[in-house]
Amino acid sequence: MVDFGTGERINRFVCPNDRQLALRAKLNTGWSVKTATLGYSQRTPHTSPLAAEEQEAIVQVIQRAEKLDLSEQQRIGKLVEKLENMRRNALGKTSSQCLLCGDNFGLLGAQKIVCMDCRRLACTKCSIDTLAGRGPRHIYQSSPKRSRLLANVKHLTKRGKLRVRKAFVYSTASREHWLCMICAETREMWKKSGAWFYKSIPKYVLPADNSRISRTKSVRTSRRYKDDDSSSDEERRMWGRRKRANSSTESALDALDQEQHNYHVRNSIYSRQNSSGESQVSREMDSLKTQMSSMTLNETKSCEESGNESRQDIEFSPDATRRESSAGRSLSDWNWSMENKLDERTSPSTSSINSSVFKSINEEKSIDASLGVIELSLTYDQETLTLHCTVYRAKNLIPMDMAGLSDPFCKLNILPNAKMSTRLRTKTVHKTRNPEFNENLTFYDISESDLMRKSLHILVVDDDKYGHDYMGETRIKLAKLKYQNTIYLTVPLENFGQEQKGPVPTTELTEWFDDLWSRGQILLGLCYNTKKRALVVSVVRCVNLLPMDNNGLSDPFVKLQLKPDPNHKKHKTSIKWKNLNPIFNEEFAFETRPTELSTQSLYITVYDKDYGKSNDYLGGLILGGTGSKGLRLKHWLDMIRYPDHRHEQWHNLTEDVLD
Amino acid sequence: MAKTYDYLFKLLLIGDSGVGKTCILFRFSEDAFNTTFISTIGIDFKIRTIDLDGKKIKLQIWDTAGQERFRTITTAYYRGAMGIMLVYDITNEKSFENIKNWIRNIEENASADVEKMLLGNKCELEEKRQVSKERGEQLAIEYGIKFIETSAKASIRVEEAFFTLARDIKAKMEKKLEASNPPRGGHQIRASEPQKKPTSWLSRCTIL
């Protein structure tokens, strides 16, 4: 076959065109210039490959850079470890204790500080005033309204003892300053590791495993035995992380091998249990098998999906199958370490059965995994009264943003519970519907009587700058842990009916969800009126607004603005005096074209009217636009999709000050 | 890990071939100058730790080849850079005109919040000047970035340039983390204690 050459090259065997001939005539060089070579070299001057020595030089530079990167990763690893140690050593368990040192608050005890990042309580010794040691110039750089307050507080700070008083003063200003040591350290870590720039903590190597990762299990075993109980949990979590960090560099083949081993272990366990012949167990196993088969279906589906998502996920792993296999591998490691741990305590004959009964909690219910499923395991330790909860992953979560992805994290809580400090959360995994959490969270002070009464609530939430959206939840009765130390669960997420419909029924749930909608909610109606060619926004009502005035109430009003808007129209509702649950029922129209709506966004801000000083910000919300997610996105799109229909929806107000 | 440092900033030098990127870096890292022209092969980097407001900042400065044929390699290093120095030669009109293309290159390849800076090098060659200082300033204003005329040979304002860039990056970092937004997306586990709203007016700040 004749090769006609690729598109950009000039075919040498084609006669030069008129233009080339005309140009050549001007050169007065005769016909000796070779058209083809001339054209060729002109078109692609830089395709000349790099010379061997050049390649060598570049490789050397890259190697030098890699060496530096490694030492940097070790450095970050140390920082991460330091922070983890700090977290682990935090003593405070109840709301009357300092989060870090565990000192009781009170008149004679430590003074209370609310950390502005995590909102937990710490004493003055365990927190730092980020304002201290800062020049006044900086203070005035913040918003003009606050600066006055700040300056005042700063003034107090100078006189040693008054400084403590300030902690009791509640105002937006005082919250600006105090950070507990953990959050201060976290910020410092974000600076030092460069995470502030890369928007996540870069790859790191923990000091403990500087040595190359050993593949042989015997080596791991010896390590594991050396560890005491308390650190092994932590380390297991670390291992999971490290594995993720390194998974891309290790061969997929190795991962597959490990996974096979994992299945083998599981199968052997099944057979052992079936042979025991107890009807209870076999029934459970049957239900588990159906669960498993549905899970494999899900898995293949998620594979396909993640294939589609690979554009976003490319940083994590080059292809979906490898991700799945490496995930399976980390699980296998976990199973293995779990067994070893129990070996230390109980006799080997019982341990394997005890530790690895897979159990599904919804034996009776049909499996409805429309909101996705979550995989986790629970371990109860009677000696230390701790409940270890390992969240492995979630699958097929509902999409929240325009690209069909979410930024999920899990919130865990034990309910009912008088104490507030049982709340835990996982980290956020960005841009995925199949997040790998692999995180071990520990609840302290769980007595055996608690197990009978209480249940673990897991809430999956989408992390967003403008509020967290509900993605489903599940409740697990802890009584299941009474009979066996460890349970593995694959639970479908459910929607228990609080689709953010204003106030949540039970008080306890309200409290727990508090930081989801800490600024109150607003009921908004959107309608695009095709006759008027205008977007009609109806502000119906607000609930649970923050009290801002001395009488414990606020004087709220709502401001509306469409951005970008050629008319620059702004609307305001009337002021509802002394009301935290105002009913407005007011409508406003923004003239705009339907084609423009998809690029515009509606800014809704709620303020507290004050005379003699600037209005207090109560909360805000953005609907539409590129950053919009979840319900806010859905509401906006519904409005565009179905004009001349009124769409009403509750939204949470968030504290981010919108401009 | 012999030397400890607080922050690591990654900087990048770009600009046409022969404007003196390598010389600027050589001056900054070794305080020396070499008159012979050796074209950089692909990429190279140098390290210098500086002291800024009591913090030790390790600067990893990437030097790139200006030549077109290394473009694929050099652009790969844009993404990780926290600060980029655009260098032109004040005795070479063409290198100044090309700054526009380099900026487009940054926009396409670098991280969105990268700190940029414009350097007019070889300012000791006043008699051969083709690009006036005003034009340099004008261009910098146009792109909203800082501008400094330097000379690697005469050691004029090279230090100043790097310190300014490092200070700008540091300020950006502090602004990012110390504005009222805590780090997000980290593995922060919040066993959060919700803020109790005070019920008594006594406990409230009463500054009107």
PDB file of N, CA and C in Angstrom, chain A residues 511-556:
ATOM      1  N   GLU A 511     -30.676  18.642  66.825  1.00  0.00           N
ATOM      2  CA  GLU A 511     -29.417  19.074  67.419  1.00  0.00           C
ATOM      3  C   GLU A 511     -28.226  18.573  66.622  1.00  0.00           C
ATOM      4  N   TRP A 512     -28.355  17.311  66.215  1.00  0.00           N
ATOM      5  CA  TRP A 512     -27.222  16.745  65.510  1.00  0.00           C
ATOM      6  C   TRP A 512     -27.046  17.419  64.152  1.00  0.00           C
ATOM      7  N   PHE A 513     -28.156  17.661  63.513  1.00  0.00           N
ATOM      8  CA  PHE A 513     -28.087  18.280  62.198  1.00  0.00           C
ATOM      9  C   PHE A 513     -27.796  19.768  62.309  1.00  0.00           C
ATOM     10  N   ASP A 514     -27.638  20.195  63.545  1.00  0.00           N
ATOM     11  CA  ASP A 514     -27.527  21.622  63.816  1.00  0.00           C
ATOM     12  C   ASP A 514     -26.527  22.329  62.916  1.00  0.00           C
ATOM     13  N   ASP A 515     -25.356  21.759  62.830  1.00  0.00           N
ATOM     14  CA  ASP A 515     -24.373  22.496  62.036  1.00  0.00           C
ATOM     15  C   ASP A 515     -24.630  22.369  60.545  1.00  0.00           C
ATOM     16  N   LEU A 516     -25.601  21.514  60.176  1.00  0.00           N
ATOM     17  CA  LEU A 516     -25.995  21.524  58.769  1.00  0.00           C
ATOM     18  C   LEU A 516     -26.794  22.778  58.464  1.00  0.00           C
ATOM     19  N   TRP A 517     -27.729  23.072  59.329  1.00  0.00           N
ATOM     20  CA  TRP A 517     -28.471  24.308  59.091  1.00  0.00           C
ATOM     21  C   TRP A 517     -28.445  25.194  60.326  1.00  0.00           C
ATOM     22  N   SER A 518     -27.260  25.617  60.639  1.00  0.00           N
ATOM     23  CA  SER A 518     -27.099  26.405  61.851  1.00  0.00           C
ATOM     24  C   SER A 518     -27.626  27.819  61.690  1.00  0.00           C
ATOM     25  N   ARG A 519     -27.768  28.246  60.475  1.00  0.00           N
ATOM     26  CA  ARG A 519     -28.186  29.631  60.250  1.00  0.00           C
ATOM     27  C   ARG A 519     -29.671  29.742  59.935  1.00  0.00           C
ATOM     28  N   GLY A 520     -30.389  28.647  60.056  1.00  0.00           N
ATOM     29  CA  GLY A 520     -31.809  28.691  59.777  1.00  0.00           C
ATOM     30  C   GLY A 520     -32.125  28.337  58.335  1.00  0.00           C
ATOM     31  N   GLN A 521     -33.389  28.282  58.031  1.00  0.00           N
ATOM     32  CA  GLN A 521     -33.818  27.917  56.692  1.00  0.00           C
ATOM     33  C   GLN A 521     -34.712  28.997  56.094  1.00  0.00           C
ATOM     34  N   ILE A 522     -34.822  28.920  54.786  1.00  0.00           N
ATOM     35  CA  ILE A 522     -35.683  29.864  54.077  1.00  0.00           C
ATOM     36  C   ILE A 522     -36.523  29.091  53.068  1.00  0.00           C
ATOM     37  N   LEU A 523     -37.783  29.459  52.967  1.00  0.00           N
ATOM     38  CA  LEU A 523     -38.660  28.845  51.979  1.00  0.00           C
ATOM     39  C   LEU A 523     -38.809  29.823  50.816  1.00  0.00           C
ATOM     40  N   LEU A 524     -38.363  29.359  49.647  1.00  0.00           N
ATOM     41  CA  LEU A 524     -38.367  30.234  48.484  1.00  0.00           C
ATOM     42  C   LEU A 524     -39.216  29.623  47.369  1.00  0.00           C
ATOM     43  N   GLY A 525     -39.883  30.468  46.650  1.00  0.00           N
ATOM     44  CA  GLY A 525     -40.600  30.023  45.469  1.00  0.00           C
ATOM     45  C   GLY A 525     -39.975  30.656  44.237  1.00  0.00           C
ATOM     46  N   LEU A 526     -39.737  29.850  43.208  1.00  0.00           N
ATOM     47  CA  LEU A 526     -39.184  30.395  41.969  1.00  0.00           C
ATOM     48  C   LEU A 526     -40.165  30.101  40.838  1.00  0.00           C
ATOM     49  N   CYS A 527     -40.322  31.055  39.951  1.00  0.00           N
ATOM     50  CA  CYS A 527     -41.192  30.842  38.816  1.00  0.00           C
ATOM     51  C   CYS A 527     -40.711  31.739  37.686  1.00  0.00           C
ATOM     52  N   TYR A 528     -40.515  31.152  36.517  1.00  0.00           N
ATOM     53  CA  TYR A 528     -40.192  32.012  35.386  1.00  0.00           C
ATOM     54  C   TYR A 528     -41.485  32.315  34.637  1.00  0.00           C
ATOM     55  N   ASN A 529     -41.837  33.569  34.584  1.00  0.00           N
ATOM     56  CA  ASN A 529     -43.077  33.982  33.947  1.00  0.00           C
ATOM     57  C   ASN A 529     -42.779  34.356  32.496  1.00  0.00           C
ATOM     58  N   THR A 530     -43.309  33.554  31.565  1.00  0.00           N
ATOM     59  CA  THR A 530     -42.964  33.778  30.153  1.00  0.00           C
ATOM     60  C   THR A 530     -43.666  35.009  29.586  1.00  0.00           C
ATOM     61  N   LYS A 531     -44.821  35.388  30.172  1.00  0.00           N
ATOM     62  CA  LYS A 531     -45.511  36.585  29.678  1.00  0.00           C
ATOM     63  C   LYS A 531     -44.742  37.837  30.050  1.00  0.00           C
ATOM     64  N   LYS A 532     -44.388  37.896  31.299  1.00  0.00           N
ATOM     65  CA  LYS A 532     -43.653  39.082  31.767  1.00  0.00           C
ATOM     66  C   LYS A 532     -42.187  39.010  31.386  1.00  0.00           C
ATOM     67  N   ARG A 533     -41.768  37.869  30.927  1.00  0.00           N
ATOM     68  CA  ARG A 533     -40.356  37.612  30.661  1.00  0.00           C
ATOM     69  C   ARG A 533     -39.517  37.970  31.892  1.00  0.00           C
ATOM     70  N   ALA A 534     -39.938  37.413  32.989  1.00  0.00           N
ATOM     71  CA  ALA A 534     -39.247  37.742  34.236  1.00  0.00           C
ATOM     72  C   ALA A 534     -39.222  36.539  35.172  1.00  0.00           C
ATOM     73  N   LEU A 535     -38.195  36.501  35.975  1.00  0.00           N
ATOM     74  CA  LEU A 535     -38.093  35.497  37.031  1.00  0.00           C
ATOM     75  C   LEU A 535     -38.775  36.063  38.268  1.00  0.00           C
ATOM     76  N   VAL A 536     -39.799  35.353  38.722  1.00  0.00           N
ATOM     77  CA  VAL A 536     -40.514  35.822  39.904  1.00  0.00           C
ATOM     78  C   VAL A 536     -40.043  35.013  41.110  1.00  0.00           C
ATOM     79  N   VAL A 537     -39.489  35.710  42.053  1.00  0.00           N
ATOM     80  CA  VAL A 537     -38.982  35.054  43.254  1.00  0.00           C
ATOM     81  C   VAL A 537     -39.914  35.389  44.397  1.00  0.00           C
ATOM     82  N   SER A 538     -40.451  34.367  45.044  1.00  0.00           N
ATOM     83  CA  SER A 538     -41.276  34.668  46.217  1.00  0.00           C
ATOM     84  C   SER A 538     -40.571  34.220  47.482  1.00  0.00           C
ATOM     85  N   VAL A 539     -40.388  35.155  48.362  1.00  0.00           N
ATOM     86  CA  VAL A 539     -39.802  34.867  49.671  1.00  0.00           C
ATOM     87  C   VAL A 539     -40.970  34.552  50.589  1.00  0.00           C
ATOM     88  N   VAL A 540     -41.130  33.282  50.946  1.00  0.00           N
ATOM     89  CA  VAL A 540     -42.300  32.893  51.724  1.00  0.00           C
ATOM     90  C   VAL A 540     -42.043  33.109  53.203  1.00  0.00           C
ATOM     91  N   ARG A 541     -41.063  32.406  53.720  1.00  0.00           N
ATOM     92  CA  ARG A 541     -40.801  32.548  55.154  1.00  0.00           C
ATOM     93  C   ARG A 541     -39.399  32.065  55.499  1.00  0.00           C
ATOM     94  N   CYS A 542     -38.967  32.416  56.692  1.00  0.00           N
ATOM     95  CA  CYS A 542     -37.711  31.897  57.225  1.00  0.00           C
ATOM     96  C   CYS A 542     -37.996  31.255  58.571  1.00  0.00           C
ATOM     97  N   VAL A 543     -37.211  30.266  58.929  1.00  0.00           N
ATOM     98  CA  VAL A 543     -37.323  29.700  60.273  1.00  0.00           C
ATOM     99  C   VAL A 543     -35.942  29.582  60.905  1.00  0.00           C
ATOM    100  N   ASN A 544     -35.953  29.543  62.232  1.00  0.00           N
ATOM    101  CA  ASN A 544     -34.739  29.325  63.036  1.00  0.00           C
ATOM    102  C   ASN A 544     -33.616  30.304  62.726  1.00  0.00           C
ATOM    103  N   LEU A 545     -33.943  31.540  62.543  1.00  0.00           N
ATOM    104  CA  LEU A 545     -32.886  32.526  62.310  1.00  0.00           C
ATOM    105  C   LEU A 545     -32.108  32.765  63.597  1.00  0.00           C
ATOM    106  N   LEU A 546     -30.937  33.318  63.446  1.00  0.00           N
ATOM    107  CA  LEU A 546     -30.105  33.590  64.623  1.00  0.00           C
ATOM    108  C   LEU A 546     -30.601  34.833  65.339  1.00  0.00           C
ATOM    109  N   PRO A 547     -30.575  34.801  66.664  1.00  0.00           N
ATOM    110  CA  PRO A 547     -30.903  36.032  67.397  1.00  0.00           C
ATOM    111  C   PRO A 547     -29.699  36.972  67.373  1.00  0.00           C
ATOM    112  N   MET A 548     -29.921  38.195  67.051  1.00  0.00           N
ATOM    113  CA  MET A 548     -28.818  39.132  66.934  1.00  0.00           C
ATOM    114  C   MET A 548     -28.947  40.318  67.882  1.00  0.00           C
ATOM    115  N   ASP A 549     -30.155  40.607  68.296  1.00  0.00           N
ATOM    116  CA  ASP A 549     -30.343  41.784  69.142  1.00  0.00           C
ATOM    117  C   ASP A 549     -30.368  41.391  70.615  1.00  0.00           C
ATOM    118  N   ASN A 550     -30.306  42.406  71.443  1.00  0.00           N
ATOM    119  CA  ASN A 550     -30.231  42.168  72.878  1.00  0.00           C
ATOM    120  C   ASN A 550     -31.471  41.491  73.439  1.00  0.00           C
ATOM    121  N   ASN A 551     -32.588  41.627  72.770  1.00  0.00           N
ATOM    122  CA  ASN A 551     -33.800  40.993  73.271  1.00  0.00           C
ATOM    123  C   ASN A 551     -33.892  39.513  72.891  1.00  0.00           C
ATOM    124  N   GLY A 552     -32.834  38.977  72.322  1.00  0.00           N
ATOM    125  CA  GLY A 552     -32.835  37.566  71.945  1.00  0.00           C
ATOM    126  C   GLY A 552     -33.576  37.300  70.650  1.00  0.00           C
ATOM    127  N   LEU A 553     -33.893  38.338  69.935  1.00  0.00           N
ATOM    128  CA  LEU A 553     -34.596  38.199  68.664  1.00  0.00           C
ATOM    129  C   LEU A 553     -33.841  38.969  67.587  1.00  0.00           C
ATOM    130  N   SER A 554     -34.343  38.889  66.378  1.00  0.00           N
ATOM    131  CA  SER A 554     -33.751  39.665  65.295  1.00  0.00           C
ATOM    132  C   SER A 554     -34.856  40.409  64.561  1.00  0.00           C
ATOM    133  N   ASP A 555     -34.441  41.331  63.729  1.00  0.00           N
ATOM    134  CA  ASP A 555     -35.400  42.074  62.896  1.00  0.00           C
ATOM    135  C   ASP A 555     -35.054  41.778  61.439  1.00  0.00           C
ATOM    136  N   PRO A 556     -35.468  40.616  60.962  1.00  0.00           N
ATOM    137  CA  PRO A 556     -34.930  40.162  59.677  1.00  0.00           C
ATOM    138  C   PRO A 556     -35.588  40.785  58.447  1.00  0.00           C
TER     139      PRO A 556
END
